[in-house]
């Protein structure tokens, strides 16, 4: 069964600290993995996309990693800011020929406190 | 600044009433999705269209939900009759090439009393 699991479910950190969010997946065949950021009351916004051959990709203070062998991804946030408080959702795309199937994790809720 | 537009942003209605949510996808995006988000379930796929043709609506309760795309600039999601368990945030998203790069709208928050 295709599944995406994220941990931790929620996280509280102090402003300026770093944190790492985890995503484990059992999706086949694998096409790509995206991290989305969802601010409260808003729609999710894509942060990064990782394909099978990519190990690391950065977007400002956000760095995503992918280990296709262990089927794990992480999102590292450096020098956190109050505006990083949001839900972070891992989404894996499974290529199914004519159509792709998106499998969503349930998200990690991050709270950055001053 | 191209974006997905959803209306209404908020809707409060009574059980049994019909609810229609509308979505204007980003011009040129050929794939349009409807998702429902609740605290317990996260984001659930209800239906999606490619080039206006319905490809998958297996996540949608067929007896009360219907999704259509009458033209390339409008997608609709209708609930009739609505029930309290339908209370959730409904998101529309469009994808430029069907590769899974989703651009989400701001959502329609539905409360059914």
CSV table of C-alpha atoms in Angstrom, one decimal:
chain,number,residue,atom,x,y,z
A,1,UNK,CA,0.0,0.0,0.0
A,2,UNK,CA,1.3,3.4,-0.9
A,3,UNK,CA,1.9,5.4,2.2
A,4,UNK,CA,3.7,8.6,3.3
A,5,UNK,CA,4.5,9.0,7.0
A,6,UNK,CA,5.8,12.1,8.6
A,7,UNK,CA,7.4,12.7,12.0
A,8,UNK,CA,7.2,14.4,14.3
A,9,UNK,CA,3.5,15.2,14.3
A,10,UNK,CA,4.3,18.5,15.9
A,11,UNK,CA,7.3,20.4,17.0
A,12,UNK,CA,8.0,23.6,19.0
A,13,UNK,CA,11.4,25.3,18.6
A,14,UNK,CA,12.8,28.7,19.6
A,15,UNK,CA,13.5,31.3,17.0
A,16,UNK,CA,17.0,31.0,15.5
A,17,UNK,CA,17.3,27.3,16.1
A,18,UNK,CA,17.5,24.6,13.5
A,19,UNK,CA,15.1,21.7,13.0
A,20,UNK,CA,14.7,18.7,10.8
A,21,UNK,CA,11.4,17.1,9.7
A,22,UNK,CA,11.2,13.5,8.5
A,23,UNK,CA,9.3,11.8,5.7
A,24,UNK,CA,9.3,8.1,5.1
A,25,UNK,CA,7.4,6.6,2.2
A,26,UNK,CA,6.4,3.3,0.7
A,27,UNK,CA,5.4,4.4,-2.8
A,28,UNK,CA,6.1,2.6,-6.0
A,29,UNK,CA,6.8,3.4,-8.7
A,30,UNK,CA,8.4,6.6,-7.4
A,31,UNK,CA,8.4,9.7,-9.6
A,32,UNK,CA,9.2,12.6,-7.3
A,33,UNK,CA,8.8,14.0,-3.7
A,34,UNK,CA,7.8,17.5,-2.8
A,35,UNK,CA,7.7,19.4,0.4
A,36,UNK,CA,4.9,21.9,0.8
A,37,UNK,CA,4.5,24.6,3.4
A,38,UNK,CA,1.0,25.5,4.6
A,39,UNK,CA,0.4,28.6,6.6
A,40,UNK,CA,-2.6,28.7,8.9
A,41,UNK,CA,-5.7,29.5,6.8
A,42,UNK,CA,-3.9,29.3,3.5
A,43,UNK,CA,-3.3,26.8,0.8
A,44,UNK,CA,-0.1,24.7,0.6
A,45,UNK,CA,2.8,26.2,-1.3
A,46,UNK,CA,5.6,24.1,-2.9
A,47,UNK,CA,9.1,24.4,-1.3
A,48,UNK,CA,11.2,21.8,-3.1
A,49,UNK,CA,10.9,18.9,-5.5
A,50,UNK,CA,13.2,16.0,-5.4
A,51,UNK,CA,13.6,13.4,-8.2
A,52,UNK,CA,15.1,9.9,-7.9
A,53,UNK,CA,18.6,11.0,-8.8
A,54,UNK,CA,18.7,14.0,-6.5
A,55,UNK,CA,20.1,13.8,-2.9
A,56,UNK,CA,19.9,17.4,-1.8
A,57,UNK,CA,18.2,20.6,-2.8
A,58,UNK,CA,18.1,23.9,-1.1
A,59,UNK,CA,15.6,26.8,-1.2
A,60,UNK,CA,16.9,29.6,1.0
A,61,UNK,CA,17.0,28.4,4.6
A,62,UNK,CA,15.2,25.1,3.6
A,63,UNK,CA,17.2,22.1,2.6
A,64,UNK,CA,15.6,18.9,1.5
A,65,UNK,CA,17.4,15.5,1.3
A,66,UNK,CA,16.3,12.3,-0.4
A,67,UNK,CA,17.6,8.8,0.2
A,68,UNK,CA,15.9,6.7,-2.5
A,69,UNK,CA,17.4,3.5,-1.2
A,70,UNK,CA,15.9,3.8,2.3
A,71,UNK,CA,12.9,5.8,1.0
A,72,UNK,CA,13.4,8.6,3.4
A,73,UNK,CA,13.4,12.4,3.0
A,74,UNK,CA,14.1,15.2,5.4
A,75,UNK,CA,13.5,18.9,5.4
A,76,UNK,CA,16.0,20.9,7.4
A,77,UNK,CA,15.2,24.5,8.4
A,78,UNK,CA,18.2,26.6,9.3
A,79,UNK,CA,18.0,29.7,11.7
A,80,UNK,CA,14.3,29.4,12.1
A,81,UNK,CA,12.1,32.5,12.0
A,82,UNK,CA,8.6,33.2,13.4
A,83,UNK,CA,7.3,33.0,9.8
A,84,UNK,CA,8.4,29.4,9.6
A,85,UNK,CA,5.5,28.5,11.9
A,86,UNK,CA,3.3,26.3,9.6
A,87,UNK,CA,2.4,22.8,8.6
A,88,UNK,CA,4.9,21.1,6.4
A,89,UNK,CA,3.5,18.4,4.1
A,90,UNK,CA,5.5,15.7,2.3
A,91,UNK,CA,3.9,14.6,-1.0
A,92,UNK,CA,5.2,11.7,-3.1
A,93,UNK,CA,4.2,11.3,-6.7
A,94,UNK,CA,3.8,7.8,-8.1
A,95,UNK,CA,4.0,7.6,-11.9
A,96,UNK,CA,1.2,5.5,-13.2
A,97,UNK,CA,1.7,5.7,-17.0
A,98,UNK,CA,-0.9,8.1,-18.3
A,99,UNK,CA,-1.7,9.5,-14.9
A,100,UNK,CA,0.2,10.3,-11.7
A,101,UNK,CA,-1.0,9.6,-8.2
A,102,UNK,CA,-0.1,11.9,-5.4
A,103,UNK,CA,0.2,10.5,-1.9
A,104,UNK,CA,0.1,13.0,0.9
A,105,UNK,CA,1.6,12.8,4.4
A,106,UNK,CA,-0.5,14.2,7.2
A,107,UNK,CA,2.1,16.9,7.9
A,108,UNK,CA,4.3,18.2,10.7
A,109,UNK,CA,3.0,21.2,12.6
A,110,UNK,CA,5.9,23.5,13.4
A,111,UNK,CA,5.7,26.3,15.9
A,112,UNK,CA,8.6,28.8,16.2
A,113,UNK,CA,8.5,30.7,19.4
A,114,UNK,CA,10.3,34.0,20.2
B,1,UNK,CA,0.6,37.1,-10.5
B,2,UNK,CA,-1.2,34.0,-11.6
B,3,UNK,CA,-3.0,32.1,-8.9
B,4,UNK,CA,-5.9,29.7,-8.3
B,5,UNK,CA,-9.0,31.5,-7.2
B,6,UNK,CA,-11.7,29.9,-5.0
B,7,UNK,CA,-15.1,31.1,-3.9
B,8,UNK,CA,-16.6,31.4,-1.4
B,9,UNK,CA,-13.8,31.6,1.1
B,10,UNK,CA,-16.2,30.8,3.9
B,11,UNK,CA,-19.6,29.2,3.9
B,12,UNK,CA,-21.9,28.4,6.8
B,13,UNK,CA,-25.1,26.5,6.0
B,14,UNK,CA,-27.6,24.2,7.5
B,15,UNK,CA,-27.8,20.5,7.0
B,16,UNK,CA,-29.7,19.5,3.9
B,17,UNK,CA,-28.8,22.6,1.9
B,18,UNK,CA,-27.0,22.6,-1.4
B,19,UNK,CA,-23.5,24.0,-1.4
B,20,UNK,CA,-21.6,24.9,-4.6
B,21,UNK,CA,-17.9,25.8,-4.5
B,22,UNK,CA,-16.1,27.3,-7.5
B,23,UNK,CA,-12.5,27.3,-8.6
B,24,UNK,CA,-10.7,29.3,-11.4
B,25,UNK,CA,-7.5,27.4,-12.1
B,26,UNK,CA,-4.4,29.1,-13.4
B,27,UNK,CA,-4.7,29.8,-17.1
B,28,UNK,CA,-3.0,27.1,-19.2
B,29,UNK,CA,-2.9,24.5,-16.4
B,30,UNK,CA,-4.4,21.3,-17.8
B,31,UNK,CA,-5.0,19.4,-14.6
B,32,UNK,CA,-7.4,20.5,-11.8
B,33,UNK,CA,-7.9,18.8,-8.4
B,34,UNK,CA,-10.4,19.1,-5.6
B,35,UNK,CA,-9.1,18.2,-2.1
B,36,UNK,CA,-10.8,18.2,1.3
B,37,UNK,CA,-8.7,18.9,4.4
B,38,UNK,CA,-9.7,18.1,8.0
B,39,UNK,CA,-7.6,17.9,11.1
B,40,UNK,CA,-8.1,14.2,11.4
B,41,UNK,CA,-7.5,13.1,7.8
B,42,UNK,CA,-5.3,15.7,6.3
B,43,UNK,CA,-5.6,16.3,2.6
B,44,UNK,CA,-7.9,13.9,0.8
B,45,UNK,CA,-8.3,13.8,-3.0
B,46,UNK,CA,-11.9,14.1,-4.0
B,47,UNK,CA,-11.7,14.3,-7.8
B,48,UNK,CA,-9.4,15.6,-10.6
B,49,UNK,CA,-9.7,16.5,-14.2
B,50,UNK,CA,-7.3,16.7,-17.1
B,51,UNK,CA,-8.1,18.8,-20.1
B,52,UNK,CA,-11.6,19.1,-18.5
B,53,UNK,CA,-12.2,15.4,-18.5
B,54,UNK,CA,-12.8,13.7,-15.2
B,55,UNK,CA,-10.0,11.2,-14.5
B,56,UNK,CA,-10.6,10.1,-10.9
B,57,UNK,CA,-13.5,10.8,-8.6
B,58,UNK,CA,-13.1,7.7,-6.4
B,59,UNK,CA,-12.6,9.7,-3.3
B,60,UNK,CA,-15.9,11.5,-3.6
B,61,UNK,CA,-19.1,10.3,-2.0
B,62,UNK,CA,-21.1,9.8,-5.2
B,63,UNK,CA,-24.6,10.1,-3.6
B,64,UNK,CA,-24.1,13.7,-2.6
B,65,UNK,CA,-21.0,15.1,-4.2
B,66,UNK,CA,-20.5,16.1,-7.8
B,67,UNK,CA,-17.6,17.7,-9.6
B,68,UNK,CA,-17.7,19.3,-13.0
B,69,UNK,CA,-15.5,21.4,-15.2
B,70,UNK,CA,-17.8,23.2,-17.6
B,71,UNK,CA,-15.0,25.1,-19.3
B,72,UNK,CA,-11.2,25.5,-18.9
B,73,UNK,CA,-11.6,28.5,-16.5
B,74,UNK,CA,-14.1,27.0,-14.1
B,75,UNK,CA,-14.3,23.9,-11.9
B,76,UNK,CA,-17.2,23.3,-9.5
B,77,UNK,CA,-17.8,21.1,-6.5
B,78,UNK,CA,-21.4,20.6,-5.4
B,79,UNK,CA,-22.7,19.0,-2.3
B,80,UNK,CA,-26.4,18.2,-2.2
B,81,UNK,CA,-27.7,17.6,0.5
B,82,UNK,CA,-24.9,18.8,2.8
B,83,UNK,CA,-24.3,17.1,6.2
B,84,UNK,CA,-22.4,18.2,9.3
B,85,UNK,CA,-19.6,15.6,8.5
B,86,UNK,CA,-18.9,17.6,5.3
B,87,UNK,CA,-17.6,20.4,7.4
B,88,UNK,CA,-14.0,20.9,6.2
B,89,UNK,CA,-11.7,23.1,4.1
B,90,UNK,CA,-12.0,22.3,0.4
B,91,UNK,CA,-9.0,23.1,-1.8
B,92,UNK,CA,-8.8,23.4,-5.5
B,93,UNK,CA,-5.4,23.0,-7.1
B,94,UNK,CA,-4.1,23.2,-10.6
B,95,UNK,CA,-1.1,21.5,-12.2
B,96,UNK,CA,0.5,22.9,-15.4
B,97,UNK,CA,1.5,19.6,-16.9
B,98,UNK,CA,0.1,16.8,-14.8
B,99,UNK,CA,3.4,16.1,-13.1
B,100,UNK,CA,2.3,16.7,-9.6
B,101,UNK,CA,3.4,20.3,-9.2
B,102,UNK,CA,0.3,21.7,-7.5
B,103,UNK,CA,-0.7,25.3,-7.1
B,104,UNK,CA,-3.4,25.5,-4.5
B,105,UNK,CA,-6.1,28.0,-4.0
B,106,UNK,CA,-6.8,29.6,-0.6
B,107,UNK,CA,-9.5,27.1,0.2
B,108,UNK,CA,-13.2,27.3,0.9
B,109,UNK,CA,-14.0,26.7,4.6
B,110,UNK,CA,-17.4,25.0,4.9
B,111,UNK,CA,-19.4,24.6,8.1
B,112,UNK,CA,-22.6,22.6,8.0
B,113,UNK,CA,-24.8,23.0,11.1
